[in-house]
């Protein structure tokens, strides 16, 4: 019975069998074909038995292994590797059907590959998860055909393997060096003019073009007979909290990911930059209540703590309660801190309902509100209108886009910093804003 479950007839067998049926039909009109067709049928059966024998004679014809990352990176392309060892003494044709987690909704996955005799082949494909959580792989099914190609033998490996999907640690590696680099132009980051001298003295070094001439050290210049400048480093141990709104306004999807997941990915990357800058990174999330809290620290285990907390953020997308957020910040964050709030406002009315709480937070802390451009509206605005309905749509889209800019101006009136960004640029823009605030020494 186990043998029958592993045996599959290939399309070539059915094509040949169909041809034999046609020959038998023709033999009614041409009797000479009858005996010849019988010989053809006998030859096909012989080759079929031979194909079964050579494929099933070896107990372990092949060995297959699926190699997945320890954890998947949410929103990124993750490589999945399959290694196949061919123990047969002849080349084989393999068809790989991997039972991919249901979250991907991929129902026609198939890879066909030829593998040489007694050799190994490595195959790779990519998966892009769009939500955090546990992903279960099913069987790795490999169908092996001999050079006769009449039948296939099924091999099954790596049943029920679970791989968790975490916030985007691939982005974390990508931006890791930004914390150390002073030359950030390759990432599109503008050089910030430093205002005043709220930095800690680090060393005296030779002047190079681009250094602030106000930091010239005239005594050292006279001794060395060369221009020398004082070099300062950013003040350290400042507290930075990233607050994620996990209410219904963050459910809007973009390129498969929700705004909430973009905010989670950006929080992970920014936390790493903050800690590398010797500041204290903390975070929490809120909707109906404040939860998923990590207090601002700069200990070695802080990144792992933040990563696990971000992984476990779950929401029913309730209406967000900003009054509870304000009360929680007032109670639990006593030291003046930089607070980066990831949320979304679509209208001025929506902002005005929460403005009192935002102003209350900004009185005690440096508040940066990060919200999103509606990229679908941009597509409508940039598209040429061809009828009256499209003209109406374009006018309304431009009205909403203009309202986003009004929101930025409204927040600036009360000394609240803003980042209006597209979801795909969120990580880079928030890092920019943090580094700008550090460089200006305004915290």
Short mmCIF file of C-alpha atoms in Angstrom, two decimals:
data_model
loop_
_atom_site.label_atom_id
_atom_site.label_comp_id
_atom_site.label_asym_id
_atom_site.label_seq_id
_atom_site.Cartn_x
_atom_site.Cartn_y
_atom_site.Cartn_z
CA UNK A 1 0.00 0.00 0.00
CA UNK A 2 2.86 2.36 0.84
CA UNK A 3 4.37 1.55 -2.57
CA UNK A 4 1.14 2.58 -4.35
CA UNK A 5 1.06 5.92 -2.50
CA UNK A 6 4.53 6.75 -3.76
CA UNK A 7 3.90 5.75 -7.39
CA UNK A 8 2.67 8.37 -9.85
CA UNK A 9 2.16 7.95 -13.59
CA UNK A 10 3.67 10.78 -15.65
CA UNK A 11 2.00 12.57 -18.55
CA UNK A 12 4.29 10.77 -21.02
CA UNK A 13 2.75 7.42 -20.04
CA UNK A 14 -0.77 8.73 -20.69
CA UNK A 15 0.25 10.21 -24.05
CA UNK A 16 1.72 6.87 -25.12
CA UNK A 17 -1.30 4.97 -23.81
CA UNK A 18 -3.59 7.35 -25.71
CA UNK A 19 -1.54 6.69 -28.86
CA UNK A 20 -1.96 2.93 -28.38
CA UNK A 21 -5.73 3.37 -28.09
CA UNK A 22 -5.73 5.34 -31.33
CA UNK A 23 -3.72 2.56 -33.03
CA UNK A 24 -6.23 -0.05 -31.83
CA UNK A 25 -9.08 2.05 -33.25
CA UNK A 26 -7.27 2.37 -36.55
CA UNK A 27 -6.66 -1.38 -36.59
CA UNK A 28 -10.38 -1.87 -37.27
CA UNK A 29 -9.80 -0.16 -40.62
CA UNK A 30 -6.26 -1.44 -41.12
CA UNK A 31 -6.02 -4.97 -39.63
CA UNK A 32 -2.25 -5.05 -40.20
CA UNK A 33 -1.88 -2.53 -37.35
CA UNK A 34 -3.42 -4.89 -34.80
CA UNK A 35 -0.39 -7.12 -34.20
CA UNK A 36 2.03 -4.18 -34.35
CA UNK A 37 -0.01 -2.31 -31.70
CA UNK A 38 0.11 -5.40 -29.47
CA UNK A 39 3.92 -5.41 -29.69
CA UNK A 40 4.00 -1.67 -28.88
CA UNK A 41 1.80 -2.26 -25.83
CA UNK A 42 4.08 -5.06 -24.66
CA UNK A 43 7.16 -2.85 -25.06
CA UNK A 44 5.51 -0.01 -23.11
CA UNK A 45 4.55 -2.37 -20.26
CA UNK A 46 8.12 -3.71 -20.21
CA UNK A 47 9.59 -0.23 -19.98
CA UNK A 48 7.02 0.67 -17.33
CA UNK A 49 8.05 -2.26 -15.15
CA UNK A 50 11.70 -1.46 -15.77
CA UNK A 51 11.09 2.18 -14.74
CA UNK A 52 9.37 1.04 -11.54
CA UNK A 53 12.22 -1.35 -10.80
CA UNK A 54 15.06 1.15 -11.19
CA UNK A 55 13.26 3.89 -9.21
CA UNK A 56 12.03 1.75 -6.32
CA UNK A 57 14.95 -0.70 -6.08
CA UNK A 58 17.01 1.85 -4.12
CA UNK A 59 15.60 2.30 -0.63
CA UNK A 60 16.91 5.85 -0.30
CA UNK A 61 17.16 7.17 -3.83
CA UNK A 62 17.45 10.82 -2.82
CA UNK A 63 17.73 12.95 0.30
CA UNK A 64 16.03 16.33 0.47
CA UNK A 65 16.34 19.12 3.04
CA UNK A 66 14.53 22.43 3.33
CA UNK A 67 16.73 25.10 4.91
CA UNK A 68 14.83 28.08 6.28
CA UNK A 69 16.11 31.08 8.25
CA UNK A 70 15.80 30.86 12.02
CA UNK A 71 13.11 33.51 11.64
CA UNK A 72 11.55 35.25 8.66
CA UNK A 73 11.81 39.01 8.20
CA UNK A 74 8.41 40.65 7.79
CA UNK A 75 7.97 42.61 4.56
CA UNK A 76 11.26 41.40 3.05
CA UNK A 77 12.27 38.72 0.58
CA UNK A 78 13.48 35.73 2.62
CA UNK A 79 15.54 33.00 0.92
CA UNK A 80 14.33 29.41 1.33
CA UNK A 81 16.91 26.82 0.26
CA UNK A 82 16.30 23.22 -0.78
CA UNK A 83 19.22 20.79 -0.94
CA UNK A 84 18.80 17.50 -2.86
CA UNK A 85 21.32 14.65 -2.88
CA UNK A 86 20.93 12.15 -5.73
CA UNK A 87 22.06 8.63 -4.74
CA UNK A 88 20.92 7.09 -8.04
CA UNK A 89 23.62 6.13 -10.54
CA UNK A 90 21.75 7.86 -13.36
CA UNK A 91 20.55 11.45 -13.92
CA UNK A 92 17.08 12.21 -12.62
CA UNK A 93 14.38 14.77 -13.25
CA UNK A 94 12.83 16.14 -10.05
CA UNK A 95 9.64 18.10 -9.54
CA UNK A 96 9.59 19.91 -6.19
CA UNK A 97 6.26 20.81 -4.60
CA UNK A 98 6.87 22.52 -1.28
CA UNK A 99 3.83 22.95 0.97
CA UNK A 100 4.24 26.65 1.72
CA UNK A 101 2.46 28.21 4.76
CA UNK A 102 -1.15 29.11 4.06
CA UNK A 103 -0.51 32.79 4.81
CA UNK A 104 1.18 33.16 1.39
CA UNK A 105 -1.80 31.70 -0.50
CA UNK A 106 0.52 30.17 -3.11
CA UNK A 107 -1.30 27.20 -4.61
CA UNK A 108 0.73 26.48 -7.74
CA UNK A 109 4.26 26.26 -6.37
CA UNK A 110 6.44 23.97 -8.48
CA UNK A 111 10.15 23.75 -9.35
CA UNK A 112 11.49 21.33 -11.99
CA UNK A 113 15.19 20.56 -12.09
CA UNK A 114 17.56 17.99 -13.62
CA UNK A 115 20.17 16.52 -11.28
CA UNK A 116 23.22 14.61 -12.44
CA UNK A 117 23.99 11.06 -11.31
CA UNK A 118 25.36 10.72 -7.76
CA UNK A 119 25.49 14.47 -7.20
CA UNK A 120 23.93 17.24 -5.12
CA UNK A 121 21.94 20.27 -6.22
CA UNK A 122 20.88 23.35 -4.23
CA UNK A 123 17.73 25.22 -5.16
CA UNK A 124 16.53 28.54 -3.75
CA UNK A 125 13.32 30.55 -3.82
CA UNK A 126 12.07 33.62 -1.94
CA UNK A 127 9.06 34.25 0.28
CA UNK A 128 7.81 37.67 1.40
CA UNK A 129 5.63 37.48 4.52
CA UNK A 130 3.28 40.39 5.19
CA UNK A 131 2.25 39.66 8.77
CA UNK A 132 4.00 38.63 11.96
CA UNK A 133 3.37 35.26 13.60
CA UNK A 134 4.04 31.55 13.24
CA UNK A 135 4.35 30.10 9.74
CA UNK A 136 4.03 26.33 9.35
CA UNK A 137 5.59 24.58 6.37
CA UNK A 138 4.02 21.28 5.35
CA UNK A 139 5.74 18.46 3.47
CA UNK A 140 8.63 18.94 1.11
CA UNK A 141 7.43 16.71 -1.75
CA UNK A 142 9.97 15.66 -4.36
CA UNK A 143 8.82 13.63 -7.38
CA UNK A 144 11.69 11.77 -9.06
CA UNK A 145 11.66 10.49 -12.65
CA UNK A 146 14.26 8.33 -14.38
CA UNK A 147 15.42 8.99 -17.99
CA UNK A 148 12.46 6.82 -19.13
CA UNK A 149 10.06 9.43 -17.63
CA UNK A 150 7.08 7.06 -17.49
CA UNK A 151 6.53 7.22 -13.72
CA UNK A 152 7.56 9.31 -10.72
CA UNK A 153 8.44 8.24 -7.22
CA UNK A 154 7.41 10.59 -4.44
CA UNK A 155 9.76 11.34 -1.55
CA UNK A 156 8.56 13.35 1.46
CA UNK A 157 10.81 15.32 3.83
CA UNK A 158 10.67 17.98 6.57
CA UNK A 159 7.07 17.62 7.65
CA UNK A 160 5.39 20.35 9.76
CA UNK A 161 8.25 22.77 10.32
CA UNK A 162 7.42 26.06 12.08
CA UNK A 163 9.28 29.31 11.37
CA UNK A 164 8.29 32.54 13.18
CA UNK A 165 8.07 35.84 11.30
CA UNK A 166 9.59 38.77 13.18
CA UNK A 167 9.71 42.50 12.38
CA UNK A 168 12.12 43.33 9.60
CA UNK A 169 15.57 42.43 10.95
CA UNK A 170 16.90 42.58 7.36
CA UNK A 171 16.29 46.34 7.40
CA UNK A 172 18.00 46.37 10.79
CA UNK A 173 21.22 45.10 9.22
CA UNK A 174 20.86 47.42 6.23
CA UNK A 175 20.82 50.57 8.34
CA UNK A 176 23.12 49.33 11.09
CA UNK A 177 26.18 51.30 9.93
CA UNK A 178 24.22 54.55 9.83
CA UNK A 179 24.72 54.90 13.55
CA UNK A 180 28.49 55.10 13.10
CA UNK A 181 28.84 56.93 9.78
CA UNK A 182 29.28 60.67 9.57
CA UNK A 183 29.03 60.51 5.77
CA UNK A 184 25.34 59.72 5.31
CA UNK A 185 24.83 61.14 1.82
CA UNK A 186 24.56 57.68 0.25
CA UNK A 187 21.28 57.23 2.12
CA UNK A 188 19.91 60.61 1.01
CA UNK A 189 20.38 62.20 4.43
CA UNK A 190 21.04 65.91 4.40
CA UNK A 191 23.97 67.33 6.30
CA UNK A 192 22.62 69.19 9.33
CA UNK A 193 24.12 72.48 10.44
CA UNK A 194 24.85 72.24 14.14
CA UNK A 195 23.42 75.06 16.22
CA UNK A 196 25.42 76.06 19.29
CA UNK A 197 27.72 73.74 21.23
CA UNK A 198 25.56 71.42 23.26
CA UNK A 199 27.83 68.52 22.35
CA UNK A 200 30.39 66.74 24.50
CA UNK A 201 34.06 67.45 23.68
CA UNK A 202 35.77 64.44 22.15
CA UNK A 203 39.18 65.37 20.66
CA UNK A 204 41.27 67.90 18.72
CA UNK A 205 41.85 67.00 15.09
CA UNK A 206 43.15 68.53 11.87
CA UNK A 207 40.73 70.72 9.95
CA UNK A 208 39.20 69.23 6.81
CA UNK A 209 36.84 70.99 4.40
CA UNK A 210 33.33 70.84 5.79
CA UNK A 211 34.28 71.24 9.47
CA UNK A 212 32.66 74.12 11.33
CA UNK A 213 35.23 76.95 11.38
CA UNK A 214 33.71 78.18 14.64
CA UNK A 215 35.28 75.16 16.37
CA UNK A 216 38.86 76.18 15.43
CA UNK A 217 41.25 75.72 18.34
CA UNK A 218 43.69 78.62 17.94
CA UNK A 219 46.16 77.43 20.59
CA UNK A 220 46.48 74.00 18.96
CA UNK A 221 46.68 75.66 15.53
CA UNK A 222 49.61 77.83 16.68
CA UNK A 223 51.47 74.83 18.14
CA UNK A 224 50.96 72.56 15.11
CA UNK A 225 51.27 75.35 12.53
CA UNK A 226 48.17 73.84 10.91
CA UNK A 227 44.47 74.42 11.32
CA UNK A 228 43.12 72.34 14.21
CA UNK A 229 39.49 72.05 15.31
CA UNK A 230 37.67 70.77 18.37
CA UNK A 231 35.61 67.70 17.60
CA UNK A 232 32.43 67.13 19.57
CA UNK A 233 30.22 64.11 19.93
CA UNK A 234 26.49 64.08 20.49
CA UNK A 235 25.20 64.13 24.03
CA UNK A 236 24.49 60.61 25.25
CA UNK A 237 22.00 58.85 27.46
CA UNK A 238 18.98 60.78 26.25
CA UNK A 239 15.70 58.88 26.41
CA UNK A 240 13.86 58.17 23.17
CA UNK A 241 10.43 56.53 23.18
CA UNK A 242 8.73 55.19 20.08
CA UNK A 243 4.95 55.02 20.46
CA UNK A 244 2.95 52.92 18.00
CA UNK A 245 -0.71 53.66 17.44
CA UNK A 246 -2.25 50.24 16.81
CA UNK A 247 -5.78 51.55 16.30
CA UNK A 248 -7.95 51.28 13.20
CA UNK A 249 -6.20 54.18 11.41
CA UNK A 250 -3.11 51.92 11.13
CA UNK A 251 -4.92 49.08 9.40
CA UNK A 252 -4.63 50.68 5.95
CA UNK A 253 -2.63 48.35 3.66
CA UNK A 254 0.26 49.32 1.39
CA UNK A 255 2.09 46.80 -0.79
CA UNK A 256 0.76 43.92 1.30
CA UNK A 257 1.79 45.33 4.69
CA UNK A 258 -0.40 47.34 7.04
CA UNK A 259 0.76 50.76 8.25
CA UNK A 260 1.09 49.14 11.68
CA UNK A 261 3.69 46.68 10.40
CA UNK A 262 5.60 49.46 8.65
CA UNK A 263 5.68 51.31 11.98
CA UNK A 264 6.84 48.16 13.78
CA UNK A 265 9.66 47.61 11.28
CA UNK A 266 10.75 51.25 11.54
CA UNK A 267 10.70 51.07 15.36
CA UNK A 268 13.03 48.06 15.34
CA UNK A 269 15.57 49.74 13.05
CA UNK A 270 15.42 53.09 14.81
CA UNK A 271 15.88 51.41 18.21
CA UNK A 272 19.14 49.93 16.99
CA UNK A 273 20.37 53.32 15.73
CA UNK A 274 19.40 54.97 19.03
CA UNK A 275 21.29 52.40 21.10
CA UNK A 276 24.35 52.64 18.85
CA UNK A 277 24.26 56.39 19.44
CA UNK A 278 24.49 55.61 23.19
CA UNK A 279 20.97 56.89 23.85
CA UNK A 280 18.26 55.00 25.73
CA UNK A 281 15.58 53.38 23.56
CA UNK A 282 12.10 52.50 24.75
CA UNK A 283 8.71 51.84 23.21
CA UNK A 284 5.08 51.05 23.80
CA UNK A 285 1.88 50.68 21.81
CA UNK A 286 -1.66 51.87 22.45
CA UNK A 287 -5.22 51.76 21.19
CA UNK A 288 -7.93 51.41 23.88
CA UNK A 289 -5.15 51.06 26.45
CA UNK A 290 -1.37 51.38 26.67
CA UNK A 291 0.55 48.10 26.51
CA UNK A 292 3.61 46.32 25.03
CA UNK A 293 5.80 48.58 27.16
CA UNK A 294 9.60 48.59 27.17
CA UNK A 295 11.13 51.29 29.38
CA UNK A 296 13.98 53.30 27.87
CA UNK A 297 17.35 51.70 28.67
CA UNK A 298 20.63 51.18 26.86
CA UNK A 299 21.63 47.81 28.28
CA UNK A 300 22.95 45.02 26.05
CA UNK A 301 19.71 43.03 26.13
CA UNK A 302 17.50 45.98 25.15
CA UNK A 303 17.37 45.18 21.41
CA UNK A 304 16.26 41.60 22.03
CA UNK A 305 13.64 42.84 24.47
CA UNK A 306 12.29 45.33 21.93
CA UNK A 307 12.33 42.71 19.16
CA UNK A 308 10.29 40.23 21.21
CA UNK A 309 7.83 42.95 22.25
CA UNK A 310 7.32 44.09 18.66
CA UNK A 311 6.79 40.48 17.58
CA UNK A 312 4.00 40.08 20.13
CA UNK A 313 2.05 43.23 19.26
CA UNK A 314 -1.52 42.21 18.45
CA UNK A 315 -4.52 44.42 17.84
CA UNK A 316 -8.22 44.37 17.09
CA UNK A 317 -7.88 47.83 15.54
CA UNK A 318 -10.08 49.68 18.03
CA UNK A 319 -10.46 53.45 18.08
CA UNK A 320 -7.30 54.87 19.65
CA UNK A 321 -7.64 56.63 23.00
CA UNK A 322 -5.20 59.57 23.01
CA UNK A 323 -6.40 60.74 26.42
CA UNK A 324 -5.20 57.48 27.94
CA UNK A 325 -1.89 57.89 26.10
CA UNK A 326 -1.43 61.39 27.51
CA UNK A 327 -2.21 60.26 31.06
CA UNK A 328 0.19 57.30 30.78
CA UNK A 329 3.07 59.45 29.50
CA UNK A 330 2.49 62.01 32.24
CA UNK A 331 2.54 59.27 34.88
CA UNK A 332 5.39 57.05 33.66
CA UNK A 333 7.84 59.29 31.75
CA UNK A 334 9.18 61.85 34.19
CA UNK A 335 12.38 62.82 32.38
CA UNK A 336 12.16 65.03 29.28
CA UNK A 337 12.39 62.64 26.34
CA UNK A 338 12.14 62.49 22.60
CA UNK A 339 8.79 60.86 21.75
CA UNK A 340 8.23 59.59 18.23
CA UNK A 341 4.54 58.84 17.69
CA UNK A 342 3.58 56.63 14.73
CA UNK A 343 -0.05 57.31 13.84
CA UNK A 344 -2.12 58.56 10.91
CA UNK A 345 -4.40 61.55 10.37
CA UNK A 346 -6.48 61.83 7.22
CA UNK A 347 -8.35 65.06 8.03
CA UNK A 348 -7.93 68.22 10.06
CA UNK A 349 -11.01 67.31 12.05
CA UNK A 350 -9.36 64.05 13.07
CA UNK A 351 -6.29 65.99 14.23
CA UNK A 352 -8.32 68.59 16.15
CA UNK A 353 -10.03 65.87 18.18
CA UNK A 354 -6.63 64.79 19.49
CA UNK A 355 -4.78 68.14 19.46
CA UNK A 356 -5.30 68.90 23.14
CA UNK A 357 -3.56 65.66 24.13
CA UNK A 358 -0.72 66.18 21.64
CA UNK A 359 -0.11 69.70 22.97
CA UNK A 360 -0.12 68.31 26.50
CA UNK A 361 2.58 65.78 25.59
CA UNK A 362 4.63 68.43 23.74
CA UNK A 363 4.73 70.66 26.85
CA UNK A 364 6.91 68.18 28.73
CA UNK A 365 8.64 66.32 25.91
CA UNK A 366 9.94 66.79 22.39
CA UNK A 367 7.15 65.26 20.31
CA UNK A 368 7.54 64.05 16.70
CA UNK A 369 4.32 62.92 14.99
CA UNK A 370 4.91 60.51 12.11
CA UNK A 371 2.02 59.99 9.72
CA UNK A 372 1.53 58.85 6.15
CA UNK A 373 0.84 60.16 2.68
CA UNK A 374 -1.93 58.32 0.88
CA UNK A 375 -0.02 56.99 -2.13
CA UNK A 376 -3.19 55.93 -3.93
CA UNK A 377 -4.33 59.55 -3.91
CA UNK A 378 -1.02 60.51 -5.52
CA UNK A 379 -1.75 58.12 -8.37
CA UNK A 380 -5.14 59.78 -8.95
CA UNK A 381 -3.60 63.27 -8.77
CA UNK A 382 -0.86 62.45 -11.28
CA UNK A 383 -3.20 60.68 -13.69
CA UNK A 384 -4.62 62.75 -16.53
CA UNK A 385 -8.40 63.12 -16.20
CA UNK A 386 -10.33 61.94 -19.26
CA UNK A 387 -13.95 62.44 -18.17
CA UNK A 388 -16.05 64.41 -15.69
CA UNK A 389 -15.98 61.66 -13.05
CA UNK A 390 -12.18 61.50 -13.13
CA UNK A 391 -12.05 65.32 -12.81
CA UNK A 392 -14.20 65.07 -9.66
CA UNK A 393 -11.98 62.28 -8.30
CA UNK A 394 -8.84 64.30 -8.98
CA UNK A 395 -10.20 67.42 -7.25
CA UNK A 396 -11.19 65.42 -4.17
CA UNK A 397 -7.80 63.66 -4.10
CA UNK A 398 -5.99 67.00 -4.29
CA UNK A 399 -8.18 68.29 -1.44
CA UNK A 400 -7.15 65.38 0.80
CA UNK A 401 -3.48 65.78 -0.15
CA UNK A 402 -3.69 69.50 0.66
CA UNK A 403 -5.29 68.67 4.00
CA UNK A 404 -2.26 66.54 4.88
CA UNK A 405 -0.05 69.60 4.40
CA UNK A 406 -2.42 71.66 6.54
CA UNK A 407 -2.04 69.05 9.29
CA UNK A 408 1.75 69.51 9.16
CA UNK A 409 1.38 73.30 9.49
CA UNK A 410 -1.16 72.95 12.30
CA UNK A 411 1.22 70.78 14.33
CA UNK A 412 4.15 73.14 13.70
CA UNK A 413 2.12 76.02 15.20
CA UNK A 414 2.34 74.29 18.58
CA UNK A 415 6.01 73.30 18.35
CA UNK A 416 5.28 69.70 17.39
CA UNK A 417 7.69 68.22 14.86
CA UNK A 418 6.27 66.15 12.02
CA UNK A 419 7.33 63.51 9.51
CA UNK A 420 4.91 63.17 6.60
CA UNK A 421 6.16 60.18 4.63
CA UNK A 422 5.26 57.36 2.31
CA UNK A 423 5.21 53.90 3.90
CA UNK A 424 8.22 52.60 1.97
CA UNK A 425 10.30 55.61 3.13
CA UNK A 426 9.18 55.47 6.76
CA UNK A 427 12.32 53.89 8.23
CA UNK A 428 14.73 56.24 6.46
CA UNK A 429 12.70 59.36 7.21
CA UNK A 430 12.36 58.61 10.92
CA UNK A 431 16.09 57.91 11.22
CA UNK A 432 16.68 61.23 9.43
CA UNK A 433 14.51 63.09 11.90
CA UNK A 434 16.18 61.49 14.93
CA UNK A 435 19.69 62.29 13.63
CA UNK A 436 18.60 65.84 12.79
CA UNK A 437 17.32 66.39 16.33
CA UNK A 438 20.56 64.94 17.75
CA UNK A 439 22.67 67.15 15.49
CA UNK A 440 20.75 70.29 16.39
CA UNK A 441 20.91 69.52 20.09
CA UNK A 442 17.31 70.56 20.67
CA UNK A 443 16.28 67.76 23.01
#
